[in-house]
């Protein structure tokens, strides 16, 4: 489960990841993104990349 650094649900002592590291981890099928802290809302658009440009 990926969390934002200030998320109350994040495990104590968990290492902080950079954006590129977090995106690499988030691409793994078993990884979940926390919806309570906004991690999912922040990373999901970046995981989609620019796919929305060709959706017209």
Short mmCIF file of N, CA and C in Angstrom, two decimals:
data_model
loop_
_atom_site.label_atom_id
_atom_site.label_comp_id
_atom_site.label_asym_id
_atom_site.label_seq_id
_atom_site.Cartn_x
_atom_site.Cartn_y
_atom_site.Cartn_z
N UNK A 1 0.86 -1.17 0.00
CA UNK A 1 0.00 0.00 0.00
C UNK A 1 0.90 1.23 0.00
N UNK A 2 0.69 2.12 -0.93
CA UNK A 2 1.44 3.36 -0.98
C UNK A 2 0.63 4.47 -0.31
N UNK A 3 1.32 5.28 0.49
CA UNK A 3 0.70 6.39 1.20
C UNK A 3 1.50 7.66 0.94
N UNK A 4 0.86 8.79 1.14
CA UNK A 4 1.57 10.06 1.16
C UNK A 4 2.39 10.11 2.44
N UNK A 5 3.49 10.88 2.44
CA UNK A 5 4.36 10.92 3.64
C UNK A 5 3.65 11.33 4.93
N UNK A 6 2.61 12.15 4.83
CA UNK A 6 1.92 12.64 6.02
C UNK A 6 0.65 11.85 6.35
N UNK A 7 0.45 10.71 5.71
CA UNK A 7 -0.75 9.91 5.93
C UNK A 7 -0.70 9.24 7.30
N UNK A 8 -1.82 9.32 8.04
CA UNK A 8 -1.91 8.69 9.36
C UNK A 8 -1.90 7.17 9.26
N UNK A 9 -2.25 6.63 8.10
CA UNK A 9 -2.30 5.17 7.91
C UNK A 9 -0.95 4.59 7.50
N UNK A 10 0.02 5.42 7.16
CA UNK A 10 1.33 4.93 6.74
C UNK A 10 2.03 4.28 7.93
N UNK A 11 2.69 3.14 7.70
CA UNK A 11 3.40 2.47 8.79
C UNK A 11 4.56 3.32 9.30
N UNK A 12 4.76 3.30 10.61
CA UNK A 12 5.88 4.04 11.20
C UNK A 12 7.20 3.50 10.68
N UNK A 13 8.11 4.39 10.33
CA UNK A 13 9.43 4.00 9.89
C UNK A 13 9.51 3.54 8.44
N UNK A 14 8.41 3.62 7.72
CA UNK A 14 8.43 3.22 6.31
C UNK A 14 9.30 4.20 5.53
N UNK A 15 10.10 3.69 4.59
CA UNK A 15 10.96 4.59 3.82
C UNK A 15 10.14 5.49 2.90
N UNK A 16 10.59 6.71 2.74
CA UNK A 16 9.93 7.62 1.81
C UNK A 16 10.51 7.40 0.42
N UNK A 17 9.63 7.36 -0.55
CA UNK A 17 10.04 7.15 -1.93
C UNK A 17 9.94 8.46 -2.70
N UNK A 18 10.81 8.62 -3.66
CA UNK A 18 10.69 9.74 -4.58
C UNK A 18 9.54 9.48 -5.53
N UNK A 19 9.16 10.47 -6.31
CA UNK A 19 8.02 10.32 -7.22
C UNK A 19 8.27 9.20 -8.23
N UNK A 20 9.47 9.16 -8.82
CA UNK A 20 9.76 8.13 -9.81
C UNK A 20 9.72 6.74 -9.19
N UNK A 21 10.27 6.61 -7.98
CA UNK A 21 10.23 5.32 -7.28
C UNK A 21 8.79 4.92 -6.98
N UNK A 22 7.98 5.87 -6.51
CA UNK A 22 6.58 5.58 -6.18
C UNK A 22 5.81 5.14 -7.43
N UNK A 23 6.07 5.79 -8.56
CA UNK A 23 5.39 5.41 -9.80
C UNK A 23 5.80 4.01 -10.23
N UNK A 24 7.08 3.68 -10.08
CA UNK A 24 7.54 2.33 -10.43
C UNK A 24 6.87 1.28 -9.56
N UNK A 25 6.73 1.55 -8.27
CA UNK A 25 6.06 0.62 -7.36
C UNK A 25 4.57 0.55 -7.68
N UNK A 26 3.96 1.69 -7.98
CA UNK A 26 2.52 1.74 -8.25
C UNK A 26 2.15 0.97 -9.51
N UNK A 27 3.08 0.79 -10.42
CA UNK A 27 2.80 0.05 -11.66
C UNK A 27 2.67 -1.46 -11.43
N UNK A 28 3.15 -1.94 -10.29
CA UNK A 28 3.05 -3.37 -9.99
C UNK A 28 1.59 -3.73 -9.73
N UNK A 29 1.12 -4.85 -10.30
CA UNK A 29 -0.30 -5.22 -10.18
C UNK A 29 -0.80 -5.37 -8.75
N UNK A 30 0.03 -5.78 -7.81
CA UNK A 30 -0.43 -6.00 -6.44
C UNK A 30 -0.40 -4.77 -5.56
N UNK A 31 0.07 -3.66 -6.08
CA UNK A 31 0.20 -2.44 -5.28
C UNK A 31 -1.12 -1.71 -5.21
N UNK A 32 -1.49 -1.30 -4.00
CA UNK A 32 -2.68 -0.49 -3.79
C UNK A 32 -2.25 0.92 -3.42
N UNK A 33 -3.04 1.91 -3.85
CA UNK A 33 -2.77 3.30 -3.53
C UNK A 33 -3.81 3.79 -2.54
N UNK A 34 -3.36 4.40 -1.46
CA UNK A 34 -4.25 4.86 -0.40
C UNK A 34 -5.18 5.95 -0.93
N UNK A 35 -6.46 5.79 -0.67
CA UNK A 35 -7.44 6.81 -1.07
C UNK A 35 -7.72 7.78 0.07
N UNK A 36 -7.33 7.42 1.28
CA UNK A 36 -7.59 8.30 2.43
C UNK A 36 -6.69 9.54 2.42
N UNK A 37 -5.44 9.37 2.01
CA UNK A 37 -4.49 10.48 2.07
C UNK A 37 -4.33 11.19 0.73
N UNK A 38 -4.94 10.69 -0.32
CA UNK A 38 -4.83 11.33 -1.62
C UNK A 38 -3.75 10.76 -2.51
N UNK A 39 -3.06 9.74 -2.05
CA UNK A 39 -2.01 9.12 -2.86
C UNK A 39 -2.58 8.64 -4.19
N UNK A 40 -3.71 7.99 -4.16
CA UNK A 40 -4.33 7.48 -5.39
C UNK A 40 -4.70 8.61 -6.34
N UNK A 41 -5.24 9.70 -5.79
CA UNK A 41 -5.64 10.82 -6.63
C UNK A 41 -4.44 11.51 -7.26
N UNK A 42 -3.30 11.51 -6.57
CA UNK A 42 -2.10 12.16 -7.08
C UNK A 42 -1.36 11.31 -8.11
N UNK A 43 -1.24 10.00 -7.86
CA UNK A 43 -0.43 9.15 -8.72
C UNK A 43 -1.17 8.58 -9.92
N UNK A 44 -2.47 8.33 -9.79
CA UNK A 44 -3.22 7.70 -10.88
C UNK A 44 -3.12 8.47 -12.20
N UNK A 45 -3.27 9.80 -12.20
CA UNK A 45 -3.12 10.50 -13.49
C UNK A 45 -1.73 10.35 -14.09
N UNK A 46 -0.71 10.29 -13.25
CA UNK A 46 0.65 10.12 -13.77
C UNK A 46 0.86 8.71 -14.32
N UNK A 47 0.17 7.73 -13.75
CA UNK A 47 0.28 6.36 -14.27
C UNK A 47 -0.38 6.25 -15.64
N UNK A 48 -1.42 7.04 -15.86
CA UNK A 48 -2.12 7.02 -17.14
C UNK A 48 -1.32 7.75 -18.21
N UNK A 49 -0.42 8.61 -17.79
CA UNK A 49 0.40 9.35 -18.74
C UNK A 49 -0.44 10.25 -19.62
N UNK A 50 -0.15 10.21 -20.88
CA UNK A 50 -0.84 11.07 -21.82
C UNK A 50 -1.85 10.30 -22.65
N UNK A 51 -2.31 9.16 -22.15
CA UNK A 51 -3.28 8.35 -22.87
C UNK A 51 -4.56 9.11 -23.18
N UNK A 52 -4.93 10.04 -22.31
CA UNK A 52 -6.18 10.78 -22.50
C UNK A 52 -6.15 11.68 -23.73
N UNK A 53 -4.99 12.01 -24.23
CA UNK A 53 -4.90 12.89 -25.41
C UNK A 53 -5.44 12.19 -26.64
N UNK A 54 -5.26 10.88 -26.73
CA UNK A 54 -5.71 10.15 -27.91
C UNK A 54 -7.11 9.57 -27.74
N UNK A 55 -7.80 9.87 -26.65
CA UNK A 55 -9.12 9.30 -26.38
C UNK A 55 -10.25 9.96 -27.16
N UNK A 56 -9.97 10.95 -27.98
CA UNK A 56 -11.06 11.67 -28.66
C UNK A 56 -11.62 10.96 -29.84
#
